[in-house]
Amino acid sequence: TATTTAWSGTNVQTGTDTDSATVTIDNLSTNITNASGTAGNTQVSLSWDNSGDSDYATTTVLRSSASAIGDTGPTEGTGYATGTAINATTTVACVVNGAASENVSCIDTGLVNGTAYHYKIFSEDSRGNHATGTVPTGSPFTPTAAAISISGTCKQFDQSTNCADSETIRVAVNGSLQSQTGTTSGGS
């Protein structure tokens, strides 16, 4: 907070003002720290430590599948909801509340496996000022389906005879026949 006692500028000024005015100068919010992430099956899990500012309010996580987010960020004074488009390639992945300096996380779901997603995380103070943003360690993240390994003894329909070597096995998951098949080896 400061008191204004004089004003100068290149614009035309008229009139006088013998009173002073109090002006509050508010700085940007401090960035979050220790940001990291992990890709899973159709999702990315992110975690970080919130800004330690006494006026910390919330954190907004942006996602882009096109490129690194760069200088794109939330608009000052604007509150966001998950799913809000910032521009043609950048979307709000998560909005997370919590206390200053608290370790928090979010899980961005509904992603496409095999697609690289870039993230940038912005803290916001109680006056709507956003930090410059932090890219989490490991970004971009590429979700992938979990590999499934099946082992055991293959039995024929009579449930007593082992399968022959090189016999084709088809796997159904939740009643849906999968396109990948395997072959037996040594009756297993």
Short mmCIF file of C-alpha atoms in Angstrom, two decimals:
data_model
loop_
_atom_site.label_atom_id
_atom_site.label_comp_id
_atom_site.label_asym_id
_atom_site.label_seq_id
_atom_site.Cartn_x
_atom_site.Cartn_y
_atom_site.Cartn_z
CA THR A 1 0.00 0.00 0.00
CA ALA A 2 1.27 3.47 -0.88
CA THR A 3 0.02 7.05 -0.96
CA THR A 4 0.01 8.90 -4.27
CA THR A 5 1.09 12.52 -3.89
CA ALA A 6 2.03 13.36 -7.48
CA TRP A 7 1.20 12.16 -10.95
CA SER A 8 3.02 12.64 -14.21
CA GLY A 9 2.31 11.34 -17.66
CA THR A 10 2.23 12.14 -21.35
CA ASN A 11 -1.57 12.39 -21.51
CA VAL A 12 -3.24 15.78 -21.27
CA GLN A 13 -4.20 16.53 -17.68
CA THR A 14 -6.64 19.15 -16.54
CA GLY A 15 -7.83 20.22 -13.13
CA THR A 16 -6.17 19.91 -9.76
CA ASP A 17 -6.38 17.51 -6.88
CA THR A 18 -5.07 18.54 -3.51
CA ASP A 19 -6.01 15.26 -1.81
CA SER A 20 -3.90 12.13 -2.04
CA ALA A 21 -5.14 8.64 -2.80
CA THR A 22 -4.17 5.28 -1.38
CA VAL A 23 -3.17 2.72 -4.01
CA THR A 24 -2.69 -0.98 -3.31
CA ILE A 25 -0.21 -2.69 -5.61
CA ASP A 26 -0.81 -6.42 -5.79
CA ASN A 27 1.89 -8.70 -7.14
CA LEU A 28 1.50 -11.95 -9.05
CA SER A 29 0.86 -15.11 -7.10
CA THR A 30 3.91 -17.30 -6.42
CA ASN A 31 4.26 -20.46 -8.53
CA ILE A 32 3.49 -23.92 -7.18
CA THR A 33 6.50 -26.19 -6.50
CA ASN A 34 7.43 -29.89 -6.74
CA ALA A 35 5.07 -30.54 -9.67
CA SER A 36 5.16 -33.99 -11.25
CA GLY A 37 2.87 -36.42 -12.99
CA THR A 38 2.30 -40.01 -14.04
CA ALA A 39 0.42 -41.32 -17.08
CA GLY A 40 -2.01 -44.22 -16.66
CA ASN A 41 -4.75 -45.86 -18.69
CA THR A 42 -6.74 -42.93 -20.24
CA GLN A 43 -5.60 -40.60 -17.45
CA VAL A 44 -2.76 -38.50 -16.06
CA SER A 45 -2.24 -38.05 -12.29
CA LEU A 46 -0.59 -34.76 -11.29
CA SER A 47 0.63 -33.57 -7.87
CA TRP A 48 2.33 -30.43 -6.52
CA ASP A 49 2.77 -28.18 -3.50
CA ASN A 50 0.51 -25.12 -3.53
CA SER A 51 1.92 -21.60 -3.44
CA GLY A 52 2.93 -20.52 0.06
CA ASP A 53 1.40 -17.05 -0.35
CA SER A 54 -0.84 -15.93 2.52
CA ASP A 55 -3.50 -14.91 -0.04
CA TYR A 56 -3.34 -18.20 -2.02
CA ALA A 57 -6.83 -19.14 -3.28
CA THR A 58 -6.82 -21.91 -5.93
CA THR A 59 -4.80 -23.69 -8.61
CA THR A 60 -5.74 -24.09 -12.28
CA VAL A 61 -4.20 -26.88 -14.40
CA LEU A 62 -4.12 -26.39 -18.18
CA ARG A 63 -3.79 -29.22 -20.74
CA SER A 64 -2.90 -29.22 -24.44
CA SER A 65 -2.51 -32.16 -26.82
CA ALA A 66 -1.17 -29.89 -29.58
CA SER A 67 2.05 -28.48 -28.09
CA ALA A 68 3.71 -27.14 -24.95
CA ILE A 69 1.50 -24.48 -23.39
CA GLY A 70 4.16 -21.73 -23.40
CA ASP A 71 2.92 -18.24 -22.51
CA THR A 72 -0.77 -19.18 -22.64
CA GLY A 73 -2.33 -18.86 -19.22
CA PRO A 74 -5.54 -18.09 -17.39
CA THR A 75 -6.94 -14.56 -17.72
CA GLU A 76 -6.40 -12.42 -14.62
CA GLY A 77 -9.51 -12.15 -12.47
CA THR A 78 -11.33 -14.99 -14.25
CA GLY A 79 -12.46 -18.11 -12.40
CA TYR A 80 -12.40 -21.37 -14.34
CA ALA A 81 -14.13 -24.75 -14.24
CA THR A 82 -12.75 -28.09 -15.40
CA GLY A 83 -13.33 -28.48 -19.14
CA THR A 84 -13.27 -24.74 -19.94
CA ALA A 85 -11.50 -23.98 -23.24
CA ILE A 86 -8.76 -21.35 -22.90
CA ASN A 87 -8.17 -21.32 -26.68
CA ALA A 88 -8.47 -23.75 -29.60
CA THR A 89 -5.82 -26.15 -28.21
CA THR A 90 -5.75 -25.55 -24.44
CA THR A 91 -8.34 -26.70 -21.89
CA VAL A 92 -8.66 -26.51 -18.10
CA ALA A 93 -7.86 -30.05 -16.90
CA CYS A 94 -8.41 -29.46 -13.17
CA VAL A 95 -9.22 -26.70 -10.69
CA VAL A 96 -7.96 -27.57 -7.22
CA ASN A 97 -8.49 -25.77 -3.91
CA GLY A 98 -6.44 -26.33 -0.81
CA ALA A 99 -4.38 -24.53 1.78
CA ALA A 100 -1.21 -22.56 1.05
CA SER A 101 1.86 -24.85 0.82
CA GLU A 102 -0.37 -27.98 0.93
CA ASN A 103 0.53 -30.97 -1.26
CA VAL A 104 -2.42 -31.56 -3.57
CA SER A 105 -3.22 -33.59 -6.67
CA CYS A 106 -5.68 -34.05 -9.50
CA ILE A 107 -6.43 -36.84 -11.94
CA ASP A 108 -7.19 -35.75 -15.51
CA THR A 109 -9.45 -38.48 -16.92
CA GLY A 110 -11.08 -39.37 -20.23
CA LEU A 111 -7.85 -39.00 -22.21
CA VAL A 112 -6.89 -40.91 -25.37
CA ASN A 113 -4.21 -43.57 -24.90
CA GLY A 114 -1.16 -42.95 -27.10
CA THR A 115 -1.69 -39.14 -27.23
CA ALA A 116 0.91 -36.85 -25.59
CA TYR A 117 -0.61 -34.26 -23.22
CA HIS A 118 1.27 -31.12 -22.13
CA TYR A 119 0.44 -29.50 -18.77
CA LYS A 120 1.10 -26.18 -17.03
CA ILE A 121 -0.07 -25.41 -13.50
CA PHE A 122 -1.02 -21.90 -12.30
CA SER A 123 -1.64 -20.76 -8.71
CA GLU A 124 -4.10 -17.91 -8.15
CA ASP A 125 -4.37 -15.49 -5.24
CA SER A 126 -7.54 -14.14 -3.61
CA ARG A 127 -7.50 -11.08 -5.92
CA GLY A 128 -7.52 -13.20 -9.11
CA ASN A 129 -3.83 -12.80 -9.96
CA HIS A 130 -2.24 -15.88 -11.54
CA ALA A 131 1.38 -16.97 -11.28
CA THR A 132 3.46 -17.38 -14.44
CA GLY A 133 2.87 -21.15 -14.33
CA THR A 134 4.93 -24.29 -13.77
CA VAL A 135 5.38 -27.22 -16.17
CA PRO A 136 5.35 -30.47 -14.15
CA THR A 137 8.41 -32.70 -14.35
CA GLY A 138 7.86 -35.33 -17.07
CA SER A 139 5.44 -33.29 -19.21
CA PRO A 140 4.26 -34.24 -21.78
CA PHE A 141 2.60 -37.40 -20.46
CA THR A 142 1.28 -40.15 -22.75
CA PRO A 143 -1.44 -42.40 -21.30
CA THR A 144 -1.28 -46.08 -22.27
CA ALA A 145 -3.40 -49.13 -21.63
CA ALA A 146 -2.09 -51.47 -18.99
CA ALA A 147 -0.52 -54.67 -20.33
CA ILE A 148 -2.27 -57.82 -19.20
CA SER A 149 -0.41 -61.06 -18.74
CA ILE A 150 -2.36 -64.27 -18.35
CA SER A 151 -0.72 -67.46 -17.17
CA GLY A 152 -2.03 -70.81 -16.11
CA THR A 153 -2.87 -74.22 -17.50
CA CYS A 154 -4.94 -74.40 -20.63
CA LYS A 155 -7.67 -77.07 -20.55
CA GLN A 156 -9.82 -78.43 -23.36
CA PHE A 157 -13.61 -78.23 -23.15
CA ASP A 158 -13.70 -81.53 -21.23
CA GLN A 159 -11.76 -79.68 -18.42
CA SER A 160 -9.36 -82.63 -17.99
CA THR A 161 -7.22 -82.62 -21.15
CA ASN A 162 -4.44 -80.03 -21.44
CA CYS A 163 -4.29 -77.95 -24.61
CA ALA A 164 -1.87 -79.04 -27.32
CA ASP A 165 1.25 -76.96 -28.14
CA SER A 166 0.66 -73.98 -30.47
CA GLU A 167 -3.08 -74.04 -29.94
CA THR A 168 -4.73 -70.63 -30.41
CA ILE A 169 -6.33 -69.03 -27.36
CA ARG A 170 -8.79 -66.15 -27.57
CA VAL A 171 -9.46 -63.98 -24.54
CA ALA A 172 -12.74 -62.35 -23.60
CA VAL A 173 -12.78 -59.40 -21.17
CA ASN A 174 -16.14 -58.60 -19.58
CA GLY A 175 -17.82 -60.75 -22.21
CA SER A 176 -16.13 -58.99 -25.13
CA LEU A 177 -13.81 -61.05 -27.33
CA GLN A 178 -10.44 -59.32 -27.63
CA SER A 179 -8.67 -59.06 -30.96
CA GLN A 180 -5.35 -60.28 -29.60
CA THR A 181 -4.76 -63.98 -29.27
CA GLY A 182 -2.03 -66.13 -27.82
CA THR A 183 -0.73 -69.61 -28.36
CA THR A 184 0.01 -72.35 -25.90
CA SER A 185 3.38 -73.80 -25.15
CA GLY A 186 3.87 -77.11 -23.38
CA GLY A 187 0.19 -77.38 -22.52
CA SER A 188 0.19 -74.07 -20.61
#
